[in-house]
mmCIF file of C-alpha atoms in Angstrom:
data_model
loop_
_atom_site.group_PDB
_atom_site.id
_atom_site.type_symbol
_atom_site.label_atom_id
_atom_site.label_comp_id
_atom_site.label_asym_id
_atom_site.label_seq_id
_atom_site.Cartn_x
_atom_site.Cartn_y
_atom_site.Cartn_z
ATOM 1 C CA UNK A 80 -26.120 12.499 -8.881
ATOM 2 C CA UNK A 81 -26.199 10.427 -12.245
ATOM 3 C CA UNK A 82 -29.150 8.535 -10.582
ATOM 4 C CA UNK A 83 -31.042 11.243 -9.798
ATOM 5 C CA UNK A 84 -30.463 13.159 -13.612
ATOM 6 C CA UNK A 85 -32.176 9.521 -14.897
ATOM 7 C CA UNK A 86 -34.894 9.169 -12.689
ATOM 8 C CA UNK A 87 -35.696 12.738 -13.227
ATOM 9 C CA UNK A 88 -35.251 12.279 -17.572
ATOM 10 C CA UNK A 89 -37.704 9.446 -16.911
ATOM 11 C CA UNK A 90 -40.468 11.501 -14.827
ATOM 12 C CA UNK A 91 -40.288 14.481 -17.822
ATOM 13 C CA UNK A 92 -40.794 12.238 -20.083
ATOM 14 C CA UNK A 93 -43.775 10.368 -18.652
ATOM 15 C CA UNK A 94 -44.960 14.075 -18.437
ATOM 16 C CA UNK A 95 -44.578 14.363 -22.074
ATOM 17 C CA UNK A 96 -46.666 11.271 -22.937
ATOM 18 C CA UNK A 97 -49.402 12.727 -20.758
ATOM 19 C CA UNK A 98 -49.604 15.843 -22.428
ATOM 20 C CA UNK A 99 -49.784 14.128 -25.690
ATOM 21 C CA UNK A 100 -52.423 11.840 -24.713
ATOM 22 C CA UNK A 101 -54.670 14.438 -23.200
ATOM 23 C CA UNK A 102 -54.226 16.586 -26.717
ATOM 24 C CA UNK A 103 -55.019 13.268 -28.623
ATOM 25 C CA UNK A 104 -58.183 12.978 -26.491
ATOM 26 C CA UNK A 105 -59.134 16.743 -27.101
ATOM 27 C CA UNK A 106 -58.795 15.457 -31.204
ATOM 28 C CA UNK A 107 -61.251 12.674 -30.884
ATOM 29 C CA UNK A 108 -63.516 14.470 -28.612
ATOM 30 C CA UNK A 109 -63.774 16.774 -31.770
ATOM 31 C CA UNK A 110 -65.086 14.034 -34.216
ATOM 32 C CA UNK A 111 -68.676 13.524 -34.613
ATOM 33 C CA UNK A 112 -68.432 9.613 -33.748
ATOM 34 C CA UNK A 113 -71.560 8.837 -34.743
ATOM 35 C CA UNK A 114 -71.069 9.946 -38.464
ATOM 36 C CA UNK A 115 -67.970 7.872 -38.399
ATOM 37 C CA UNK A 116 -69.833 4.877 -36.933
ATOM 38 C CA UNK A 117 -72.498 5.463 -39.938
ATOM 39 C CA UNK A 118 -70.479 5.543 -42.606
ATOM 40 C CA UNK A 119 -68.500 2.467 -41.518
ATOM 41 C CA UNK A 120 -71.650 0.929 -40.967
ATOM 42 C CA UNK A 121 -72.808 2.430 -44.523
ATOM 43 C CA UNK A 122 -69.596 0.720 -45.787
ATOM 44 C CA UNK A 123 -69.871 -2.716 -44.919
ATOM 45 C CA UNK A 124 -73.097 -2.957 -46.359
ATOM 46 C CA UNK A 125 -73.336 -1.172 -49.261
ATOM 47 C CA UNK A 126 -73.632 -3.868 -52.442
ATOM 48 C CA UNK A 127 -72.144 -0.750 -54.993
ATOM 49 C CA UNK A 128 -69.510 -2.017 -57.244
ATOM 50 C CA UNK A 129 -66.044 -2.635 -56.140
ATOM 51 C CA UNK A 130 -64.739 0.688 -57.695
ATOM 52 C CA UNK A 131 -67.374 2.512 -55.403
ATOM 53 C CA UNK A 132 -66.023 0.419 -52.392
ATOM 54 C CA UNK A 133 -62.266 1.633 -52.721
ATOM 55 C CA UNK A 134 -63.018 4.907 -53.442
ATOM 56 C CA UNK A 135 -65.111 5.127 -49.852
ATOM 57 C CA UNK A 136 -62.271 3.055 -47.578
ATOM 58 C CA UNK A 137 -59.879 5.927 -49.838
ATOM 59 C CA UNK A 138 -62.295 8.360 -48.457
ATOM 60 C CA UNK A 139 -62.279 7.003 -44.843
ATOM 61 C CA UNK A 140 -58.559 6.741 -45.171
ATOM 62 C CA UNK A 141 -57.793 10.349 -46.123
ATOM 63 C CA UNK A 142 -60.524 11.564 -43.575
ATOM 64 C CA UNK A 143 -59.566 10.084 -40.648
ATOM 65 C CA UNK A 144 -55.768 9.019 -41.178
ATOM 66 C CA UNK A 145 -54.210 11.776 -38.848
ATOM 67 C CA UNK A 146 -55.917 10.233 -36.367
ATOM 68 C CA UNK A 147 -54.940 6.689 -36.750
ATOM 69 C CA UNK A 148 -51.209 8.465 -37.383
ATOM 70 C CA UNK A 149 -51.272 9.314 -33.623
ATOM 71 C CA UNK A 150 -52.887 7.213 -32.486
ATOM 72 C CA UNK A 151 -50.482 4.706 -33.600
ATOM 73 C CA UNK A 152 -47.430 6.668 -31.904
ATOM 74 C CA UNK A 153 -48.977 6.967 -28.899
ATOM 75 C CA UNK A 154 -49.092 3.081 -29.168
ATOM 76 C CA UNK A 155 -45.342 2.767 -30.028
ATOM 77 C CA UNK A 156 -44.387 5.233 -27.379
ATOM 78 C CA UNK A 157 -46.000 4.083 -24.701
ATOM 79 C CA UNK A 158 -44.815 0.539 -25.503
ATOM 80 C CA UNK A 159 -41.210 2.090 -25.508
ATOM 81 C CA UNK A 160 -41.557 3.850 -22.531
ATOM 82 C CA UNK A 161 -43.039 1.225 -20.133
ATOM 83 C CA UNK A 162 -39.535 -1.062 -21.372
ATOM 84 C CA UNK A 163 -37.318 1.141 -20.952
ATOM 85 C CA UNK A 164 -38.901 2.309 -16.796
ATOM 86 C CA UNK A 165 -38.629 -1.935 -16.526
ATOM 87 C CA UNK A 166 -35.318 -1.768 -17.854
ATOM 88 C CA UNK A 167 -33.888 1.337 -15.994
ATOM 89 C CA UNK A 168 -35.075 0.439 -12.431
ATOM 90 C CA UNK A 169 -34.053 -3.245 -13.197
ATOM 91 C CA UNK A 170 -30.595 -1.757 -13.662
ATOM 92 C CA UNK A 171 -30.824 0.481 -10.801
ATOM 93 C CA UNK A 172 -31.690 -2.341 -8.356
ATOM 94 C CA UNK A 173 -28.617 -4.553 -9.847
ATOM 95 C CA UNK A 174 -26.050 -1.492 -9.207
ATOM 96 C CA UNK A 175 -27.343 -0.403 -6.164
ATOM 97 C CA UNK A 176 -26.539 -4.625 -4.777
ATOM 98 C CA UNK A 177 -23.237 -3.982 -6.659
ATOM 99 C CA UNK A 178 -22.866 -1.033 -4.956
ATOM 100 C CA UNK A 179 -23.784 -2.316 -1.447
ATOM 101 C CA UNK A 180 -21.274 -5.351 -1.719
ATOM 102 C CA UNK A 181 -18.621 -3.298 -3.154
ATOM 103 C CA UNK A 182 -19.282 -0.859 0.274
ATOM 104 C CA UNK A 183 -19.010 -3.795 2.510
ATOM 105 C CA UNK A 184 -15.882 -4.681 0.539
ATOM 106 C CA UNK A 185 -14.222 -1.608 1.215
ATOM 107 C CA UNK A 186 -15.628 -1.175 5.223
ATOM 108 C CA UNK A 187 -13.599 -4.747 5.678
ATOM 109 C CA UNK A 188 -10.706 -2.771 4.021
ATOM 110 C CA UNK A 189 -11.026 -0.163 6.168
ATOM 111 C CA UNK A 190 -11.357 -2.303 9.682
ATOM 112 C CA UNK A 191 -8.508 -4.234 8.771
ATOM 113 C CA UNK A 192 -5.926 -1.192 7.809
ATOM 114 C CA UNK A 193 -7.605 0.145 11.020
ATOM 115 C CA UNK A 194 -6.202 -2.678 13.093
ATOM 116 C CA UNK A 195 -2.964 -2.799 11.561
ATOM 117 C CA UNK A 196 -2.333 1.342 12.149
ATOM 118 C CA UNK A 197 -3.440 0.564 15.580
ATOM 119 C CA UNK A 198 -0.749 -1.864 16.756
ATOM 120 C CA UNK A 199 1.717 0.258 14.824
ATOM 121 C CA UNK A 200 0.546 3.435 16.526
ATOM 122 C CA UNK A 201 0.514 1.606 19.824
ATOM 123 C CA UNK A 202 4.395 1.041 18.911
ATOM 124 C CA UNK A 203 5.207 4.047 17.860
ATOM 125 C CA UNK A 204 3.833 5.684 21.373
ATOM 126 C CA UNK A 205 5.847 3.357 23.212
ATOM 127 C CA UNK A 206 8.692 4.697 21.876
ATOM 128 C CA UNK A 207 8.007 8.098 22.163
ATOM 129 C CA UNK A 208 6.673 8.277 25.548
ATOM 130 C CA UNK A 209 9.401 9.364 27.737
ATOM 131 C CA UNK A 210 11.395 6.911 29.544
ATOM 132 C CA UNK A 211 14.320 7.854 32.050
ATOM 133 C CA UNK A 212 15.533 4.163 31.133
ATOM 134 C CA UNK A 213 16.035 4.416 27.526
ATOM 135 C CA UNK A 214 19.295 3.990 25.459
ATOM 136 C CA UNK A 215 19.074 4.640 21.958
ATOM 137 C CA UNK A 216 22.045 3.280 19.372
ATOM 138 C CA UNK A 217 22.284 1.466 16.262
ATOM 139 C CA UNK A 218 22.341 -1.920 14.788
ATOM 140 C CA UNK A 219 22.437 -3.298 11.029
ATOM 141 C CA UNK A 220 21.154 -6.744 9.571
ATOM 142 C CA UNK A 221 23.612 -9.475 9.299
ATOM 143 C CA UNK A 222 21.303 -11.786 7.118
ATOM 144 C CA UNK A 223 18.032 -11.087 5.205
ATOM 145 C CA UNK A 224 15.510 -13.234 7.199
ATOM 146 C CA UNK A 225 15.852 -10.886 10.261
ATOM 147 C CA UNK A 226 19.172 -11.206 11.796
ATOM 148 C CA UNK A 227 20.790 -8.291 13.226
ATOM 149 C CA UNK A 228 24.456 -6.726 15.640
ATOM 150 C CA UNK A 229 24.671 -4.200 17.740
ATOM 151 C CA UNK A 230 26.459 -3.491 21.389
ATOM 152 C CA UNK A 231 26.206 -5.303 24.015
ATOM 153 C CA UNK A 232 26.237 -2.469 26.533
ATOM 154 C CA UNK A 233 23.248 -1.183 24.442
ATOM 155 C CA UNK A 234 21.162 -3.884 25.432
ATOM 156 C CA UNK A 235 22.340 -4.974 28.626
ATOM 157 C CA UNK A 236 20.134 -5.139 31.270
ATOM 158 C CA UNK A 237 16.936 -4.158 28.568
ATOM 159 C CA UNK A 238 13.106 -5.417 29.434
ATOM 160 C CA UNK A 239 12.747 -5.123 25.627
ATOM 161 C CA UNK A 240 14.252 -4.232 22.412
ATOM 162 C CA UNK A 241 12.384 -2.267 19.625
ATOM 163 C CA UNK A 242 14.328 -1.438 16.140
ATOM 164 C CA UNK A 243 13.341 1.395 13.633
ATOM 165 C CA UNK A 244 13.988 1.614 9.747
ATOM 166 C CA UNK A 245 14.908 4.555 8.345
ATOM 167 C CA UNK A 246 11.560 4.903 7.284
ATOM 168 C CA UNK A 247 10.193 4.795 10.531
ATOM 169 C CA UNK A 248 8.734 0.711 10.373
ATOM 170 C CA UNK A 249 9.155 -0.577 14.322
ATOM 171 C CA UNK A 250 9.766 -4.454 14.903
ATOM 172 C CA UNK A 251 9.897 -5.845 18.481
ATOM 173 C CA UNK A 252 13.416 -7.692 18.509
ATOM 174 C CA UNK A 253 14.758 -10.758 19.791
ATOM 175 C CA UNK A 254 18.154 -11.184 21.921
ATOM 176 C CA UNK A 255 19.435 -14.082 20.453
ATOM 177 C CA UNK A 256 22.909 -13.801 22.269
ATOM 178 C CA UNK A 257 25.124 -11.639 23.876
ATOM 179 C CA UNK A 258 29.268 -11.351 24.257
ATOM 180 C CA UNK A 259 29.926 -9.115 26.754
ATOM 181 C CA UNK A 260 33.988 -9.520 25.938
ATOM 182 C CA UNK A 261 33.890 -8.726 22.697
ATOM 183 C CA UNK A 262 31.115 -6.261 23.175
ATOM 184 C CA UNK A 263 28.567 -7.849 21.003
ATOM 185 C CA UNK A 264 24.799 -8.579 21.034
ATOM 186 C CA UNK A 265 22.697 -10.258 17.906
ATOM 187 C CA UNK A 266 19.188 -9.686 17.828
ATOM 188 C CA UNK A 267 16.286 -10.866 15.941
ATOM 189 C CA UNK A 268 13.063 -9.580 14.228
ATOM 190 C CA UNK A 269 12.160 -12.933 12.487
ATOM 191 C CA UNK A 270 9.212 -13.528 15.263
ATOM 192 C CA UNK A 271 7.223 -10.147 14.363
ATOM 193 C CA UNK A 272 5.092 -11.158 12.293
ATOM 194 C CA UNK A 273 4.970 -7.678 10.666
ATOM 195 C CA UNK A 274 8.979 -7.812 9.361
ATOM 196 C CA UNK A 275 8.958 -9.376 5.414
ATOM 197 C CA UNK A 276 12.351 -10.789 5.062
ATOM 198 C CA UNK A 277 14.700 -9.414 2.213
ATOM 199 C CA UNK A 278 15.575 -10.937 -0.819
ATOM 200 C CA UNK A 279 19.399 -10.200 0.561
ATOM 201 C CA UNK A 280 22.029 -7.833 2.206
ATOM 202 C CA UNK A 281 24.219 -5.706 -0.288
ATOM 203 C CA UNK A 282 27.601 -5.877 1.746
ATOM 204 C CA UNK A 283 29.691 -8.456 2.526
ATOM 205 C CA UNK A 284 31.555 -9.393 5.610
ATOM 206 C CA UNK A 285 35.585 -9.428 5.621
ATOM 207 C CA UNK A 286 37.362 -10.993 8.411
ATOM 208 C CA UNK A 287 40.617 -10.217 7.781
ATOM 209 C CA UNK A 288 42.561 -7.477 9.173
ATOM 210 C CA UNK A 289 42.370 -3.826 7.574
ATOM 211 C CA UNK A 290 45.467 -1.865 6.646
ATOM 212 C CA UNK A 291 46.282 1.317 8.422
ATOM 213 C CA UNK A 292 45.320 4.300 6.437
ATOM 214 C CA UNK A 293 42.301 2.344 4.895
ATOM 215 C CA UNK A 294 39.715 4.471 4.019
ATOM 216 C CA UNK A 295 36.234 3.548 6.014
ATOM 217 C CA UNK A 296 32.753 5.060 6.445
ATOM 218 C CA UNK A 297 29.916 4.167 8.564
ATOM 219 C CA UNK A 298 26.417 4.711 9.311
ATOM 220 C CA UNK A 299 24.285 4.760 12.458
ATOM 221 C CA UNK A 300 21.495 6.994 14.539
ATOM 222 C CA UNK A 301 22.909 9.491 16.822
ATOM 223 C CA UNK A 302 19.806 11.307 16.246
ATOM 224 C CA UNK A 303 16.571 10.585 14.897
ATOM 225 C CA UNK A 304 17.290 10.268 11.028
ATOM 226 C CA UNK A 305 20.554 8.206 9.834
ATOM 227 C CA UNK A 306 24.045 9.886 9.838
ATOM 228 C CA UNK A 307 27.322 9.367 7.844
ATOM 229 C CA UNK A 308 30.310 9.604 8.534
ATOM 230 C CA UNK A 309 33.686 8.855 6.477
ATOM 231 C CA UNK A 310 37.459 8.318 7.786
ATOM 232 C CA UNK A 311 39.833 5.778 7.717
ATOM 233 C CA UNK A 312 41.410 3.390 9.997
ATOM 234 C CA UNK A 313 43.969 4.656 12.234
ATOM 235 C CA UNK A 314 45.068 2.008 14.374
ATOM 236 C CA UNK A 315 45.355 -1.805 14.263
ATOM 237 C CA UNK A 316 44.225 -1.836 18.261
ATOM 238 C CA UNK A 317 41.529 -0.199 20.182
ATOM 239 C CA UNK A 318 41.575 1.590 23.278
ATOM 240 C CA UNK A 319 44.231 0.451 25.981
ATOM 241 C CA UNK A 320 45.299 -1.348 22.599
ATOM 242 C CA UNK A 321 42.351 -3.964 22.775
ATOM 243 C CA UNK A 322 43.253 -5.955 20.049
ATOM 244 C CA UNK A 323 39.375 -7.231 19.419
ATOM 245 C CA UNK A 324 39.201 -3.619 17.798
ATOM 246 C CA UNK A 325 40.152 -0.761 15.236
ATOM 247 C CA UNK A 326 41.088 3.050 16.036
ATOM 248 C CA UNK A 327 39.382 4.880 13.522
ATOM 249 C CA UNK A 328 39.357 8.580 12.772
ATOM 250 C CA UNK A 329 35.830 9.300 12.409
ATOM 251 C CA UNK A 330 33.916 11.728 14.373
ATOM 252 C CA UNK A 331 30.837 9.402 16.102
ATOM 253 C CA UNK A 332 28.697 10.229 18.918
ATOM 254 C CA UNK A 333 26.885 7.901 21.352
ATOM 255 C CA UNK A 334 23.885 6.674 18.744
ATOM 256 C CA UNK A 335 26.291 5.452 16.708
ATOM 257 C CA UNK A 336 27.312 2.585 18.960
ATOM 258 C CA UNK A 337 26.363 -0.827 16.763
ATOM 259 C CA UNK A 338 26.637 0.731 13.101
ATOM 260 C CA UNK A 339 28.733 -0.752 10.647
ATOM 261 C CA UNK A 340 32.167 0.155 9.711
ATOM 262 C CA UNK A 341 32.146 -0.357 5.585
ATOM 263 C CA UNK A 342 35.483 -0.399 3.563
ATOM 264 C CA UNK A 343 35.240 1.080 0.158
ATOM 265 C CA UNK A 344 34.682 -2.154 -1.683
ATOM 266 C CA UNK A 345 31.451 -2.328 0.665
ATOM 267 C CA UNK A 346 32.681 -5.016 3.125
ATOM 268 C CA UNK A 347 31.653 -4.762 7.057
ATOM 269 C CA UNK A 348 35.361 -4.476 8.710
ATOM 270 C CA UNK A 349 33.892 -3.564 11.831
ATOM 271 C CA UNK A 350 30.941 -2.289 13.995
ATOM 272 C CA UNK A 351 31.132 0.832 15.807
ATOM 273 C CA UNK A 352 31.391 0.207 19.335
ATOM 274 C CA UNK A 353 32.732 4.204 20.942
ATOM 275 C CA UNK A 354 34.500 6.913 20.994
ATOM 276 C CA UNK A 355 37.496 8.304 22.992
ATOM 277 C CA UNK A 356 36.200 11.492 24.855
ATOM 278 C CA UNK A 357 39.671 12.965 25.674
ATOM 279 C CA UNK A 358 40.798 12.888 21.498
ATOM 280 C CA UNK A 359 38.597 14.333 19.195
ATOM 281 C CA UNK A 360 38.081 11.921 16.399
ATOM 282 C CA UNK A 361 39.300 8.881 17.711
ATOM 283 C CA UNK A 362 36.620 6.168 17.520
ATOM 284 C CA UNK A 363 36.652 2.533 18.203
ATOM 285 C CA UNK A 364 34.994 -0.727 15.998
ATOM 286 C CA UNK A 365 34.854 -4.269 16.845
ATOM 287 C CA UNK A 366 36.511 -6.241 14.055
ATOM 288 C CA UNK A 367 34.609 -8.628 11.971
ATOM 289 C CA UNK A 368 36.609 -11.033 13.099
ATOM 290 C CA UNK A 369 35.423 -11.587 16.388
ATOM 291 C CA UNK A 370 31.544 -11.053 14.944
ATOM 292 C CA UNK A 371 32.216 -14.336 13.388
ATOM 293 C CA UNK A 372 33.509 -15.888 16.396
ATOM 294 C CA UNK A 373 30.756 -14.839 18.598
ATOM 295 C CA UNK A 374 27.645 -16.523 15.811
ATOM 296 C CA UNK A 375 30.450 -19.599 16.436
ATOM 297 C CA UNK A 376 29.586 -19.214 19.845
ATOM 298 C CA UNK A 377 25.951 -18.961 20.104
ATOM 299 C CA UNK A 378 23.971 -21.875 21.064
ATOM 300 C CA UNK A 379 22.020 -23.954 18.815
ATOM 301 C CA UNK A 380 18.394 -23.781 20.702
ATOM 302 C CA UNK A 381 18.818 -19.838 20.433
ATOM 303 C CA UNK A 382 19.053 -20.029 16.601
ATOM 304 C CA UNK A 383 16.633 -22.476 16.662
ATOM 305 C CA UNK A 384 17.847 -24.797 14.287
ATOM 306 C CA UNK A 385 18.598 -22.866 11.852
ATOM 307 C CA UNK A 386 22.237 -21.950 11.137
ATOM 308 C CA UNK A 387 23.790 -18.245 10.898
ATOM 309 C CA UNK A 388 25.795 -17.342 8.063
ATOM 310 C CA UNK A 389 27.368 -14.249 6.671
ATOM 311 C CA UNK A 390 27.568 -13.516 3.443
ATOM 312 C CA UNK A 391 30.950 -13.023 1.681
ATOM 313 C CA UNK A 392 30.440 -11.186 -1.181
ATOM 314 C CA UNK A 393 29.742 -7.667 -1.475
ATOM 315 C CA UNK A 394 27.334 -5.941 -3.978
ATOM 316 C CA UNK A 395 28.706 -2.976 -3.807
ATOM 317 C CA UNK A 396 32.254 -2.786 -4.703
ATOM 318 C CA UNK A 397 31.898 -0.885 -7.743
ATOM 319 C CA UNK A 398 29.223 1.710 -7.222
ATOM 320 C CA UNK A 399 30.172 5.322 -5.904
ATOM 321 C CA UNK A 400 30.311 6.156 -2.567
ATOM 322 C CA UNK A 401 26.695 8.174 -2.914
ATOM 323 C CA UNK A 402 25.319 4.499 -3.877
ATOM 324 C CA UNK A 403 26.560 2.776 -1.866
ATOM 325 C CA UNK A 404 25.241 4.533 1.228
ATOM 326 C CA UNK A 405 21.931 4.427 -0.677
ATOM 327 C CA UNK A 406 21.695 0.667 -0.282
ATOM 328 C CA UNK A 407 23.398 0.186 3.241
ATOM 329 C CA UNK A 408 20.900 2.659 4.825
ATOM 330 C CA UNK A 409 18.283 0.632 4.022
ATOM 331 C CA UNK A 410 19.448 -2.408 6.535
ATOM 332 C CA UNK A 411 20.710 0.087 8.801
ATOM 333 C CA UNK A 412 18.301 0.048 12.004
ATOM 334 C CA UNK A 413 17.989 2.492 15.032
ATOM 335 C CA UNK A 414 17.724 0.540 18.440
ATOM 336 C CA UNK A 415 15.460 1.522 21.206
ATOM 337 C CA UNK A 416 16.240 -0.569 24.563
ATOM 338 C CA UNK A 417 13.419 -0.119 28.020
ATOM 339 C CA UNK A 418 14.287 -0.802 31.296
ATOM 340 C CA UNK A 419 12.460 -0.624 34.123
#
C-alpha cells in the first residue's frame, strides 16, 4: 500500500508540472515576439550613452521579468522532479530485491519448521492411533543427558518405546537394560536427535533405608496429564514381604507404575512399581537401593562407554512441597510401549 500512495504522489505531481507548463506556454504565446526580438536587437546596437543603455536593459527587465520568473521555476522544478523519479524507483528496485531475499528467507523458515512438525505429528499419531497392544506407565530421568527408570513389566516384550513430557514433546527411547528381579528397566533418549540434554536433575538419589511413618509423595501418568499423590511409608517390605521394596500408603493406579517415590528433602527412595488390589491404599516401590545395583549390573557396550551415575544431592530440600513438585514434573515422563 505505501508503494502504491508514492507512485501515485509521483504521477499527481508530474500532472502538476504539466499544467504549469501548458499555462507558461499560453503566457508566451501572448507576447508579440517579434517586438521583443526588435528591441533586443535595437539594444545591442544602439551607440546612446551608457545611462540610456541601463535604463533600456531596466526597461527589458521590468517588462519581461515575470516571464523569466517562471520560466526559471519551471527549470528548477523539473530538474527536481526528474531526481527525485531516479531516486524513488532506484529505491523501489533495491527494496523490492530486499524484499524478495528476505521472502526466500522466510519460505526456507517455513519448509524447515514444516519438516520438523511433520516427524513430530507423525509421532504424535503413532501414539494415538489405537493399539490393542499398548501399556501406558511412567518413568523419570535418572541423569540429564537422557537417562531414564521405569518397570520392567512395562516394557517387557515392547517392539518400541516412546516417552512424553508433560508438555506433550515425544522421544523414541532406548532399552538400555532390564532386571526382571528387581523389576527394573532403564531406558534412553540420548539417540533422538530431537531430546536437548538438561543442564541437571533437581533430586537426589538416597540409598539407604526409609523409616516407617516417613512422609513420601510421588508423581506419575495414570491418565493423560501428570498426577500427585502424597503418603508415607508404611512398611519396610513389599508384598509377600519382598524385601527389594516399600509398602506405602498412597492411593496409585496402574499409570503410575515407574514414577518416583520422593521423600520430603526431595530424594528418590523408591520407584513406584504397584498396588495391592485387595487393600485400598497399599502401594508398593522398589527401593533405591537396588536401582543402584541394577546400573552396577548393566553391561558396559549398552552404556556405551560412558559411565552411569546418580546424583547425590538434592536441590530441593528446602523449597515447599508446591515447588518442589514444580521442578520434579518436569523430568517426570509418560511411557508408551507397542507390541505387535
Amino acid at each position: 500500500m505505501d508503494e502504491e500512495k508514492k507512485i501515485a504522489d509521483a504521477l499527481e505531481s508530474y500532472g502538476r508540472r504539466v499544467v504549469f507548463k501548458e499555462k507558461v506556454a499560453r503566457v508566451q504565446a501572448s507576447m508579440d515576439m517579434d517586438e521583443m526580438r526588435e528591441q533586443a536587437r535595437l539594444f545591442e546596437a544602439d551607440q546612446v550613452t551608457p545611462v540610456r543603455s541601463i535604463g533600456r536593459t531596466r526597461q527589458l527587465w521590468q517588462t519581461y521579468r515575470p516571464t523569466f520568473a517562471v520560466a526559471a521555476a519551471v527549470a528548477i522544478m523539473t530538474t527536481f522532479a526528474t531526481l527525485f523519479l531516479v531516486w524513488y524507483y532506484r529505491n523501489a528496485n533495491q527494496q523490492q530485491e530486499q524484499y524478495s531475499m528476505l521472502r526466500r528467507d522466510v519460505q526456507a523458515i517455513k519448509q524447515s519448521q514444516n519438516r520438523i512438525l511433520d516427524g513430530l505429528s507423525v509421532r504424535r499419531k503413532s501414539l494415538i492411533t489405537v493399539n490393542p497392544g499398548q501399556v501406558v506407565g511412567s518413568s523419570f530421568l535418572l541423569t540429564p543427558d537422557g537417562y531414564l527408570v521405569t518397570n520392567n513389566h512395562i516394557v517387557q516384550g515392547a517392539d518400541s518405546v516412546y516417552i512424553q513430557s508433560q508438555s506433550g514433546d515425544v522421544y523414541k527411547a532406548r532399552v538400555v537394560y532390564t532386571n526382571r528381579g528387581y523389576d527394573l528397566a532403564i531406558l534412553s533418549v540420548a539417540e533422538d536427535s530431537t531430546f536437548r540434554p538438561l543442564k541437571t536433575v533437581p533430586y537426589g538419589f538416597d540409598p539407604r533405608p526409609s523409616d516407617l511413618g516417613e512422609r513420601v509423595f510421588t508423581l506419575g501418568y495414570p491418565r493423560d496429564e501428570i498426577v500427585y499423590g502424597e503418603g508415607y511409608l508404611s512398611s519396610g517390605t513389599g508384598y509377600r514381604n519382598d524385601s527389594t521394596a516399600y509398602q506405602v500408603a498412597i492411593s496409585v493406579n496402574p499409570g503410575n507404575s515407574g514414577g518416583p517415590l520422593l521423600d520430603e528433602r526431595g530424594n528418590v527412595v523408591g520407584i513406584i512399581s504397584g498396588k495391592q488390589v485387595a487393600t485400598e491404599g497399599a502401594s508398593f516401590a522398589i527401593k533405591t537401593d537396588y536401582l543402584f545395583r541394577a546400573i552396577q549390573a548393566i553391561p558396559n557396550d549398552s552404556l556405551k562407554g560412558q559411565p552411569l551415575k546418580l546424583g547425590r544431592r538434592s536441590a530441593l530440600n528446602r523449597l515447599p512441597r508446591t515447588q518442589q513438585v514444580k521442578r520434579v514434573q518436569q523430568h517426570v515422563y509418560m511411557v508408551k510401549v507397542f507390541k505387535h
